[in-house]
Coordinates of C-alpha atoms in Angstrom, one line a residue:
Chain S
M1 CA -58.9 -12.3 14.5
M2 CA -62.3 -10.8 14.9
K3 CA -63.1 -7.1 15.0
T4 CA -62.0 -6.0 18.5
R5 CA -63.6 -4.0 21.2
R6 CA -62.1 -0.6 22.1
S7 CA -61.0 -1.8 25.5
D8 CA -59.1 -4.7 24.1
R9 CA -57.5 -2.5 21.5
L10 CA -56.3 0.0 24.1
V11 CA -54.6 -2.7 26.1
D12 CA -52.9 -4.3 23.1
M13 CA -51.9 -0.9 21.5
T14 CA -50.3 0.1 24.8
Y15 CA -48.3 -3.1 24.8
Y16 CA -47.4 -2.9 21.2
L17 CA -46.2 0.7 21.3
L18 CA -44.3 0.3 24.6
E19 CA -42.4 -2.6 23.0
R20 CA -41.3 -0.4 20.0
P21 CA -40.0 3.0 21.3
R22 CA -39.3 5.6 18.7
T23 CA -40.9 3.5 15.9
L24 CA -43.6 4.9 13.6
V25 CA -46.4 2.4 13.6
S26 CA -48.9 3.1 10.8
L27 CA -52.6 3.6 11.2
T28 CA -53.0 1.0 8.5
Y29 CA -51.1 -1.6 10.5
F30 CA -53.3 -1.0 13.6
A31 CA -56.5 -1.0 11.4
N32 CA -55.6 -4.4 10.0
R33 CA -54.4 -5.8 13.3
Y34 CA -57.8 -5.0 14.9
E35 CA -60.0 -5.0 11.8
S36 CA -61.2 -1.6 12.8
A37 CA -61.7 1.7 11.0
K38 CA -58.9 4.1 11.0
S39 CA -61.1 6.7 12.6
S40 CA -61.6 4.4 15.6
I41 CA -57.8 3.8 15.8
S42 CA -57.2 7.6 15.8
E43 CA -59.6 7.9 18.7
D44 CA -57.8 5.1 20.5
L45 CA -54.5 6.8 19.9
S46 CA -55.7 10.1 21.4
I47 CA -56.7 8.2 24.6
L48 CA -53.2 6.7 24.8
K49 CA -51.6 10.0 24.1
R50 CA -53.6 11.7 26.9
T51 CA -52.8 8.9 29.4
F52 CA -49.1 8.7 28.5
Q53 CA -48.9 12.4 29.1
E54 CA -50.9 12.6 32.3
R55 CA -48.9 9.7 33.8
G56 CA -45.5 10.8 32.6
I57 CA -44.9 7.7 30.6
G58 CA -43.8 9.4 27.4
L59 CA -44.6 11.3 24.2
L60 CA -47.1 9.8 21.8
E61 CA -46.8 11.7 18.5
T62 CA -49.5 11.1 16.0
V63 CA -48.8 11.7 12.3
P64 CA -52.1 12.5 10.6
G65 CA -53.2 11.4 7.1
A66 CA -53.5 8.2 5.2
A67 CA -49.8 7.5 5.5
G68 CA -49.9 8.5 9.2
G69 CA -49.3 6.6 12.4
A70 CA -48.1 6.9 15.9
R71 CA -44.6 7.0 17.5
F72 CA -44.0 6.5 21.2
T73 CA -40.9 8.1 22.8
P74 CA -40.4 7.3 26.4
Y75 CA -39.3 10.0 28.8
M76 CA -39.2 10.8 32.5
L77 CA -40.6 14.0 33.8
K78 CA -38.7 16.4 36.1
E79 CA -40.5 15.4 39.3
E80 CA -40.0 11.6 38.8
A81 CA -36.4 12.2 37.8
A82 CA -35.7 14.2 41.0
E83 CA -37.3 11.4 43.0
F84 CA -35.2 8.7 41.3
V85 CA -32.0 10.6 41.6
S86 CA -32.6 11.0 45.3
T87 CA -33.3 7.3 45.6
L88 CA -30.1 6.6 43.7
M89 CA -28.1 9.0 46.0
N90 CA -29.5 7.3 49.1
A91 CA -28.6 3.9 47.8
I92 CA -25.0 4.9 46.9
D93 CA -24.4 7.0 50.1
D94 CA -23.0 4.1 52.1
D95 CA -19.4 4.1 53.3
T96 CA -19.0 0.4 52.7
R97 CA -19.2 1.1 49.0
V98 CA -15.8 2.9 49.0
L99 CA -13.2 0.8 47.2
P100 CA -9.5 1.3 46.9
G101 CA -8.4 3.9 44.3
G102 CA -11.4 6.2 44.6
Y103 CA -13.8 3.6 43.0
V104 CA -17.3 2.9 44.3
Y105 CA -19.1 -0.4 44.3
L106 CA -22.2 -0.1 42.2
S107 CA -22.6 -3.6 40.7
D108 CA -25.5 -4.5 42.9
L109 CA -27.5 -1.5 41.8
L110 CA -26.6 -2.0 38.2
G111 CA -27.8 -5.6 38.4
Q112 CA -31.4 -4.5 39.3
P113 CA -33.9 -4.3 36.5
W114 CA -35.9 -1.5 38.2
F115 CA -32.8 0.7 38.7
L116 CA -31.6 0.0 35.1
R117 CA -35.0 0.8 33.6
C118 CA -35.1 4.2 35.4
I119 CA -31.5 5.0 34.4
G120 CA -32.4 4.1 30.8
R121 CA -35.5 6.2 30.8
L122 CA -33.7 9.1 32.4
I123 CA -30.7 9.1 30.0
A124 CA -33.0 8.6 27.0
T125 CA -35.0 11.7 28.0
Q126 CA -31.9 13.8 27.4
Y127 CA -31.9 12.8 23.8
L128 CA -35.6 13.0 23.2
R129 CA -35.2 14.9 20.0
E130 CA -31.9 13.6 18.8
P131 CA -31.4 10.9 16.2
I132 CA -29.0 8.3 17.6
D133 CA -27.8 5.2 15.8
A134 CA -26.0 3.3 18.5
V135 CA -25.0 3.3 22.2
M136 CA -21.4 2.6 23.0
T137 CA -19.8 1.5 26.3
A138 CA -16.7 -0.2 27.7
A139 CA -16.7 -3.7 29.0
T140 CA -17.8 -4.9 31.6
K141 CA -19.5 -2.7 34.0
G142 CA -20.9 -0.2 31.4
V143 CA -22.8 -3.0 29.6
P144 CA -26.0 -3.0 31.7
V145 CA -26.2 0.8 31.5
A146 CA -25.7 0.7 27.7
Q147 CA -28.3 -2.0 27.3
A148 CA -30.8 -0.1 29.5
V149 CA -30.4 3.1 27.4
A150 CA -30.4 1.3 24.1
E151 CA -33.7 -0.4 25.0
Q152 CA -35.4 3.0 25.6
L153 CA -33.9 4.5 22.4
N154 CA -34.5 1.2 20.5
V155 CA -31.1 1.2 18.9
P156 CA -28.2 -1.4 19.1
F157 CA -25.5 -1.0 21.7
V158 CA -21.8 -1.9 21.1
I159 CA -19.2 -3.0 23.7
V160 CA -15.6 -1.8 23.5
R161 CA -13.0 -4.1 25.1
N162 CA -9.6 -3.8 26.6
D163 CA -8.8 -7.4 26.2
T164 CA -8.4 -9.0 22.8
K165 CA -11.0 -11.7 22.5
V166 CA -10.6 -14.3 19.8
T167 CA -14.3 -14.5 19.5
E168 CA -14.9 -11.0 18.2
G169 CA -13.6 -11.4 14.7
P170 CA -11.8 -8.4 12.9
T171 CA -11.6 -5.3 15.1
M172 CA -10.7 -1.7 14.9
S173 CA -8.5 -0.4 17.7
V174 CA -7.2 2.8 19.2
N175 CA -4.5 3.5 21.8
Y176 CA -5.5 5.9 24.6
V177 CA -4.0 7.4 27.7
T178 CA -5.8 6.6 30.9
G179 CA -7.0 9.8 32.6
Q180 CA -5.3 9.6 36.0
S181 CA -2.4 7.2 35.9
Q182 CA -1.4 8.3 32.4
R183 CA -0.8 4.7 31.2
L184 CA -1.0 3.9 27.5
E185 CA -3.7 1.3 26.8
K186 CA -5.5 -0.1 23.9
M187 CA -9.2 -0.6 23.3
E188 CA -11.0 -2.2 20.4
L189 CA -14.3 -2.8 18.9
S190 CA -15.5 -5.5 16.5
R191 CA -15.6 -4.1 13.0
R192 CA -19.0 -5.5 12.2
S193 CA -20.7 -4.3 15.3
L194 CA -20.9 -0.7 14.3
P195 CA -21.6 0.7 10.8
M196 CA -19.3 3.5 9.6
G197 CA -20.6 7.0 10.1
S198 CA -22.9 6.2 13.0
R199 CA -24.3 8.8 15.4
V200 CA -23.1 7.4 18.8
L201 CA -24.1 8.0 22.4
I202 CA -21.4 7.0 24.8
V203 CA -22.4 5.8 28.3
D204 CA -20.7 4.3 31.3
D205 CA -21.3 3.5 34.9
F206 CA -18.6 5.6 36.5
M207 CA -16.3 8.2 35.2
K208 CA -13.2 9.5 37.0
A209 CA -10.8 11.5 34.8
G210 CA -12.6 10.2 31.7
G211 CA -9.7 8.5 29.9
T212 CA -11.8 5.5 28.9
I213 CA -14.5 7.8 27.5
R214 CA -11.9 9.9 25.6
G215 CA -10.7 6.6 24.1
M216 CA -14.2 5.6 23.1
A217 CA -14.6 9.0 21.4
S218 CA -11.5 8.5 19.3
L219 CA -12.8 5.0 18.4
V220 CA -16.0 6.6 17.2
K221 CA -13.8 8.8 14.9
E222 CA -12.1 5.8 13.5
F223 CA -15.5 4.5 12.5
E224 CA -16.1 7.9 10.9
G225 CA -18.9 8.5 13.3
Q226 CA -20.1 11.3 15.5
V227 CA -20.4 11.5 19.3
V228 CA -23.9 12.7 20.0
G229 CA -23.3 12.8 23.8
V230 CA -21.7 11.3 26.9
A231 CA -23.8 10.2 29.8
V232 CA -22.6 8.4 33.0
V233 CA -24.5 7.2 36.0
A234 CA -21.9 8.6 38.5
D235 CA -18.8 10.8 38.2
G236 CA -16.1 10.9 40.8
Q237 CA -14.0 13.7 42.1
V238 CA -10.8 14.4 40.1
E239 CA -8.4 17.2 39.5
N240 CA -8.0 17.0 35.7
R241 CA -11.1 15.8 33.9
V242 CA -10.2 15.0 30.2
V243 CA -13.8 15.0 29.1
A244 CA -15.4 18.4 29.0
K245 CA -19.0 17.8 28.1
Y246 CA -21.0 15.1 29.7
T247 CA -23.9 14.5 32.1
S248 CA -23.9 12.5 35.3
L249 CA -26.9 11.5 37.4
V250 CA -24.9 11.6 40.7
H251 CA -21.6 13.0 41.8
V252 CA -19.5 10.9 44.2
N253 CA -16.7 12.1 46.4
T254 CA -14.7 9.5 48.2
D255 CA -12.0 9.6 50.8
G256 CA -10.3 6.2 50.3
E257 CA -8.1 6.5 53.4
Q258 CA -10.9 7.3 55.7
G259 CA -13.3 5.1 53.7
L260 CA -15.9 7.9 53.5
I261 CA -18.3 8.7 50.7
E262 CA -20.3 11.8 49.9
V263 CA -23.0 11.8 47.2
T264 CA -24.5 14.9 45.6
P265 CA -26.7 15.3 42.5
G266 CA -24.8 15.2 39.2
N267 CA -25.2 17.9 36.6
Y268 CA -28.0 16.0 34.9
A269 CA -31.0 18.0 36.2
T270 CA -29.5 21.4 35.4
E271 CA -28.4 20.3 31.9
V272 CA -31.7 18.6 31.0
Y273 CA -34.6 20.1 32.7
S274 CA -33.7 23.7 31.7
A275 CA -35.4 26.5 29.8
D276 CA -34.6 25.2 26.4
T277 CA -35.9 21.7 27.2
P278 CA -39.1 20.7 25.3
V279 CA -41.7 22.4 27.5
D280 CA -43.8 19.2 27.7
L281 CA -41.1 17.7 29.9
V282 CA -41.3 20.4 32.5
H283 CA -45.0 21.3 32.4
P284 CA -47.0 18.6 30.9
E285 CA -50.2 19.9 29.4
T286 CA -53.4 18.6 31.0
D287 CA -56.8 18.2 29.4
Chain B
M1 CA -55.7 13.0 40.6
M2 CA -59.4 12.9 39.7
K3 CA -61.4 9.8 39.3
T4 CA -60.4 8.3 36.0
R5 CA -62.2 6.9 33.0
R6 CA -62.0 3.2 32.2
S7 CA -60.1 3.8 29.0
D8 CA -57.4 5.8 30.8
R9 CA -57.2 3.2 33.5
L10 CA -56.8 0.4 31.0
V11 CA -53.8 2.1 29.4
D12 CA -52.1 3.0 32.6
M13 CA -52.7 -0.4 34.3
T14 CA -51.2 -2.1 31.2
Y15 CA -48.1 0.1 31.5
Y16 CA -47.9 -0.3 35.3
L17 CA -48.2 -4.1 35.2
L18 CA -45.8 -4.6 32.2
E19 CA -43.2 -2.6 34.1
R20 CA -43.5 -4.9 37.2
P21 CA -43.5 -8.5 36.0
R22 CA -44.2 -11.2 38.6
T23 CA -45.2 -8.6 41.2
L24 CA -48.5 -8.8 43.1
V25 CA -50.1 -5.4 42.8
S26 CA -53.0 -5.0 45.2
L27 CA -56.5 -4.0 44.2
T28 CA -56.3 -1.3 46.9
Y29 CA -53.3 0.2 45.3
F30 CA -55.1 0.5 41.9
A31 CA -58.3 1.7 43.6
N32 CA -56.4 4.5 45.2
R33 CA -54.3 5.3 42.1
Y34 CA -57.4 5.8 40.1
E35 CA -59.9 6.8 42.8
S36 CA -62.1 4.1 41.6
A37 CA -64.2 1.3 43.2
K38 CA -62.5 -2.1 43.6
S39 CA -65.3 -3.6 41.6
S40 CA -64.4 -1.4 38.6
I41 CA -60.7 -2.3 39.0
S42 CA -61.7 -6.0 39.0
E43 CA -63.5 -5.5 35.7
D44 CA -60.6 -3.7 34.2
L45 CA -58.3 -6.5 35.2
S46 CA -60.5 -9.1 33.5
I47 CA -60.2 -7.1 30.3
L48 CA -56.4 -7.0 30.6
K49 CA -56.3 -10.7 31.4
R50 CA -58.4 -11.5 28.3
T51 CA -56.3 -9.3 26.0
F52 CA -52.9 -10.5 27.4
Q53 CA -54.0 -14.0 26.8
E54 CA -55.5 -13.5 23.3
R55 CA -52.4 -11.6 22.2
G56 CA -49.9 -14.0 23.8
I57 CA -48.5 -11.3 26.0
G58 CA -48.5 -13.2 29.3
L59 CA -50.4 -14.5 32.2
L60 CA -52.4 -12.1 34.4
E61 CA -53.3 -13.9 37.6
T62 CA -55.9 -12.3 39.8
V63 CA -56.1 -13.0 43.4
P64 CA -59.6 -12.4 44.7
G65 CA -60.7 -10.9 48.0
A66 CA -60.0 -7.8 50.0
A67 CA -56.2 -8.6 50.1
G68 CA -56.2 -9.6 46.5
G69 CA -54.6 -8.1 43.4
A70 CA -53.0 -8.9 40.1
R71 CA -49.7 -10.4 39.0
F72 CA -48.4 -10.3 35.5
T73 CA -46.0 -13.0 34.3
P74 CA -44.7 -12.5 30.7
Y75 CA -44.5 -15.6 28.5
M76 CA -44.1 -16.4 24.8
L77 CA -46.5 -18.9 23.2
K78 CA -45.4 -21.8 21.1
E79 CA -46.2 -20.3 17.8
E80 CA -44.3 -17.0 18.4
A81 CA -41.5 -19.0 19.9
A82 CA -41.1 -21.1 16.8
E83 CA -41.2 -18.0 14.6
F84 CA -38.5 -16.3 16.7
V85 CA -36.2 -19.3 16.8
S86 CA -36.5 -19.5 13.1
T87 CA -35.6 -15.8 12.8
L88 CA -32.6 -16.4 15.1
M89 CA -31.5 -19.4 13.0
N90 CA -31.6 -17.4 9.8
A91 CA -29.7 -14.6 11.4
I92 CA -26.9 -16.9 12.7
D93 CA -26.8 -19.1 9.6
D94 CA -24.0 -17.1 7.9
D95 CA -20.6 -18.5 7.2
T96 CA -18.9 -15.2 7.9
R97 CA -19.9 -15.7 11.6
V98 CA -17.5 -18.6 12.0
L99 CA -14.5 -17.6 14.2
P100 CA -11.4 -19.6 15.0
G101 CA -11.8 -22.3 17.6
G102 CA -15.4 -23.3 16.9
Y103 CA -16.8 -19.9 18.1
V104 CA -19.5 -18.0 16.5
Y105 CA -19.8 -14.2 16.2
L106 CA -23.1 -13.2 17.9
S107 CA -22.3 -9.8 19.4
D108 CA -24.3 -7.9 16.8
L109 CA -27.5 -9.9 17.5
L110 CA -26.9 -9.7 21.3
G111 CA -26.6 -5.9 21.0
Q112 CA -30.1 -5.5 19.6
P113 CA -32.9 -4.7 22.0
W114 CA -35.5 -6.5 20.0
F115 CA -33.6 -9.8 19.9
L116 CA -32.7 -9.5 23.5
R117 CA -36.3 -8.9 24.5
C118 CA -37.4 -12.0 22.7
I119 CA -34.6 -14.1 24.2
G120 CA -35.6 -12.8 27.6
R121 CA -39.3 -13.6 27.1
L122 CA -38.5 -17.0 25.7
I123 CA -36.1 -18.1 28.5
A124 CA -38.4 -16.7 31.2
T125 CA -41.3 -18.7 29.8
Q126 CA -39.4 -21.8 30.7
Y127 CA -39.4 -20.8 34.4
L128 CA -43.0 -19.5 34.4
R129 CA -43.9 -21.4 37.6
E130 CA -40.5 -21.5 39.3
P131 CA -39.3 -19.1 42.0
I132 CA -36.0 -17.6 41.0
D133 CA -33.9 -15.2 43.1
A134 CA -31.2 -14.2 40.7
V135 CA -29.8 -14.7 37.2
M136 CA -26.1 -15.5 36.9
T137 CA -23.8 -15.2 33.9
A138 CA -20.1 -14.9 33.0
A139 CA -18.5 -11.6 31.8
T140 CA -18.7 -10.2 29.2
K141 CA -20.8 -11.7 26.5
G142 CA -23.3 -13.3 28.7
V143 CA -24.3 -10.0 30.3
P144 CA -26.9 -8.8 27.8
V145 CA -28.6 -12.2 27.9
A146 CA -28.6 -12.2 31.7
Q147 CA -30.0 -8.7 31.8
A148 CA -32.7 -9.5 29.3
V149 CA -33.8 -12.6 31.3
A150 CA -33.6 -10.8 34.6
E151 CA -35.9 -8.0 33.3
Q152 CA -38.6 -10.5 32.4
L153 CA -38.2 -12.3 35.7
N154 CA -37.9 -9.0 37.6
V155 CA -34.9 -10.3 39.7
P156 CA -31.3 -9.1 39.9
F157 CA -28.6 -10.5 37.8
V158 CA -25.0 -11.1 38.8
I159 CA -21.8 -11.2 36.7
V160 CA -19.0 -13.7 37.4
R161 CA -15.6 -12.7 36.2
N162 CA -12.3 -14.3 35.2
D163 CA -10.2 -11.2 35.8
T164 CA -9.8 -9.8 39.3
K165 CA -11.1 -6.3 39.3
V166 CA -10.1 -4.1 42.2
T167 CA -13.5 -2.4 41.9
E168 CA -15.6 -5.3 43.0
G169 CA -14.7 -5.4 46.7
P170 CA -14.5 -8.8 48.5
T171 CA -15.2 -11.8 46.3
M172 CA -15.9 -15.5 46.5
S173 CA -13.9 -17.5 44.0
V174 CA -13.7 -21.1 42.6
N175 CA -11.2 -22.9 40.4
Y176 CA -12.7 -24.7 37.5
V177 CA -11.5 -26.7 34.6
T178 CA -12.4 -25.4 31.1
G179 CA -14.4 -27.9 29.2
Q180 CA -12.3 -28.5 26.1
S181 CA -8.7 -27.4 26.7
Q182 CA -8.8 -28.7 30.3
R183 CA -7.0 -25.7 31.6
L184 CA -7.4 -24.7 35.2
E185 CA -8.9 -21.3 35.6
K186 CA -10.4 -19.2 38.4
M187 CA -13.7 -17.3 38.4
E188 CA -15.1 -15.1 41.1
L189 CA -18.2 -13.2 42.2
S190 CA -18.4 -10.1 44.4
R191 CA -19.6 -11.3 47.8
R192 CA -22.2 -8.6 48.2
S193 CA -23.8 -9.2 44.8
L194 CA -25.5 -12.5 45.7
P195 CA -27.3 -13.3 49.0
M196 CA -26.4 -16.7 50.5
G197 CA -28.9 -19.5 49.7
S198 CA -30.3 -18.0 46.5
R199 CA -32.1 -19.9 43.8
V200 CA -30.1 -19.1 40.7
L201 CA -30.8 -19.4 37.0
I202 CA -27.5 -19.7 35.0
V203 CA -27.5 -18.2 31.5
D204 CA -24.9 -17.6 28.8
D205 CA -24.7 -16.6 25.1
F206 CA -22.8 -19.6 23.9
M207 CA -21.9 -23.0 25.4
K208 CA -19.3 -25.4 24.0
A209 CA -18.2 -28.1 26.4
G210 CA -19.8 -26.2 29.3
G211 CA -16.7 -25.7 31.5
T212 CA -17.7 -22.1 32.4
I213 CA -21.2 -23.1 33.3
R214 CA -19.9 -25.9 35.5
G215 CA -17.7 -23.4 37.1
M216 CA -20.7 -21.1 37.8
A217 CA -22.6 -24.0 39.2
S218 CA -19.9 -24.6 41.7
L219 CA -19.8 -20.9 42.6
V220 CA -23.5 -21.1 43.3
K221 CA -22.7 -23.9 45.8
E222 CA -20.1 -21.8 47.5
F223 CA -22.9 -19.3 48.0
E224 CA -25.0 -22.1 49.5
G225 CA -27.5 -21.6 46.7
Q226 CA -29.3 -23.8 44.3
V227 CA -29.1 -23.9 40.5
V228 CA -32.7 -23.8 39.2
G229 CA -31.7 -24.2 35.6
V230 CA -29.2 -23.6 32.8
A231 CA -30.2 -21.8 29.6
V232 CA -28.1 -20.6 26.7
V233 CA -28.8 -18.9 23.4
A234 CA -26.7 -21.3 21.4
D235 CA -24.8 -24.5 22.0
G236 CA -22.0 -25.7 19.8
Q237 CA -20.9 -29.2 18.7
V238 CA -18.6 -30.9 21.2
E239 CA -17.7 -34.4 22.0
N240 CA -17.8 -34.3 25.8
R241 CA -20.3 -32.0 27.2
V242 CA -19.7 -31.5 31.0
V243 CA -23.2 -30.0 31.6
A244 CA -25.9 -32.6 31.3
K245 CA -29.1 -30.6 31.8
Y246 CA -29.6 -27.3 29.9
T247 CA -31.7 -25.7 27.2
S248 CA -30.5 -23.9 24.1
L249 CA -32.5 -21.9 21.6
V250 CA -30.3 -22.9 18.6
H251 CA -27.7 -25.5 18.0
V252 CA -24.6 -24.4 16.0
N253 CA -22.3 -26.7 14.2
T254 CA -19.2 -25.1 12.7
D255 CA -16.4 -26.4 10.5
G256 CA -13.6 -23.9 11.4
E257 CA -11.2 -25.1 8.7
Q258 CA -13.7 -24.8 5.9
G259 CA -15.4 -21.8 7.5
L260 CA -18.8 -23.4 7.3
I261 CA -21.8 -23.1 9.7
E262 CA -24.9 -25.2 10.2
V263 CA -27.7 -24.0 12.5
T264 CA -30.5 -26.2 13.8
P265 CA -33.1 -25.7 16.5
G266 CA -31.8 -26.2 20.0
N267 CA -33.5 -28.5 22.5
Y268 CA -35.6 -25.6 23.8
A269 CA -38.9 -26.3 22.1
T270 CA -39.0 -30.0 23.0
E271 CA -38.1 -29.3 26.6
V272 CA -40.5 -26.4 27.1
Y273 CA -43.6 -26.8 25.0
S274 CA -44.2 -30.3 26.0
A275 CA -47.1 -32.3 27.5
D276 CA -46.3 -31.3 31.1
T277 CA -46.1 -27.6 30.3
P278 CA -48.8 -25.5 31.8
V279 CA -51.6 -26.0 29.3
D280 CA -52.3 -22.3 28.8
L281 CA -49.0 -22.0 27.0
V282 CA -49.9 -24.5 24.3
H283 CA -53.6 -24.0 24.0
P284 CA -54.6 -20.6 25.4
E285 CA -58.2 -20.6 26.4
T286 CA -60.4 -18.1 24.5
D287 CA -63.5 -16.5 25.8

């Protein structure tokens, strides 16, 4: 490959960094890839950094020096987040979504790449500064959410199951009590899917009392890991929540008998875009 | 937003188009977004087009004229595809992956964003010129593959289930015969997740005889749709395959008794990178 023009480098570097969130790419790598001087690459990176910031795409941290490089961490700024949560609320606020048992039909939304990408960016923003080794969820409906978040964090995701599948190999299992009906159930995770001692983010599509999430937390303990956080797309109305600390994008209240739904913002915004948030999320600097 | 510099536009346009595969973005939109003349935007787009092509990122088609715009379609070129399939083969070629019943443990790979992104790009390449309305898969292990492909095609994905979930609302169901054990089973799909008459791409992680895939095909018929294609990550060794036309990235042969595995390339490369493939996939033009 010949020495490249700045304009071509900018396009390819943007692609390259967007494909590898949270990964330090060395100046040397870019210098070789484009057969260009490190000083030119540094100038390119400052253009990317400025544009990523101005457009609310994410943080581009540059590590100076010979061993230095650049790391891209996607985020979603407060204003775009508020807009997206409002879009999500409008999409869910539809009485025909009410299902028996206080559940809400969300599968159409959680099958749309655009919604999932926004959900992933939003939840990843919350853990901007936190090291995370894996995202965990429960089969089946949590899977798209886990995958969307894992993509933005650039870490693997693992799927906990209620049904024993012969195709999973050796598993670790826990018994847990479902939140509302107080039934005893079992969930399990393939041994080889999660290294011992991992820092785990638990996500799900919908949380009622939180029994499944409490079960996943005890499974993380069996793997000698640590729960970094719990994030769900929607939480429902319940009397006794068994999970104390979590974030939700929207809160859903249903009246199953009347078939009515009421959607309000979840606790996400107040938990994330607060005073102790990295200031660049609330007031991006401008040149 | 002030009139922007070319360098900033190139970075943001790259981001904007990558986030919206297969979508025509109008020149007018970009001209307003950057407060720049359409002629400048056209020049920017030709830089993106050249770099996307040289770097094997994808096709940038520009539609000229006042109502024109640009459409980005991701693809993976032959050389990168061969490299990825070889990486995939090496990762799967591990005797400890052999599970009872001729199955193979793939969940760790199908939980890694990088693998999934490559799988998605590769399978989407195959349908570069085909209109597709939705991607369909079977719960649970096909879900990550479906999501990865749907992202690249920028269409929704739908999940067919074996177990009746109360949280899915009204469903359409079919009975089907499993490929090998010839058991009669039932699978179903939520009515509201797939519009009638859709053009559907069926994907899965692993195919043995293909009973599940045949079931999905008959479900597509119930929805008065059309199966555009069938693509799986891996296919196993069986005597009587019930699905005639499909592509697989790798072919896996296991000896369950001895616990041995043998991995060879699937039929993907010969089906896709052939003479009647769009020529730009095999021999990208250079400036």
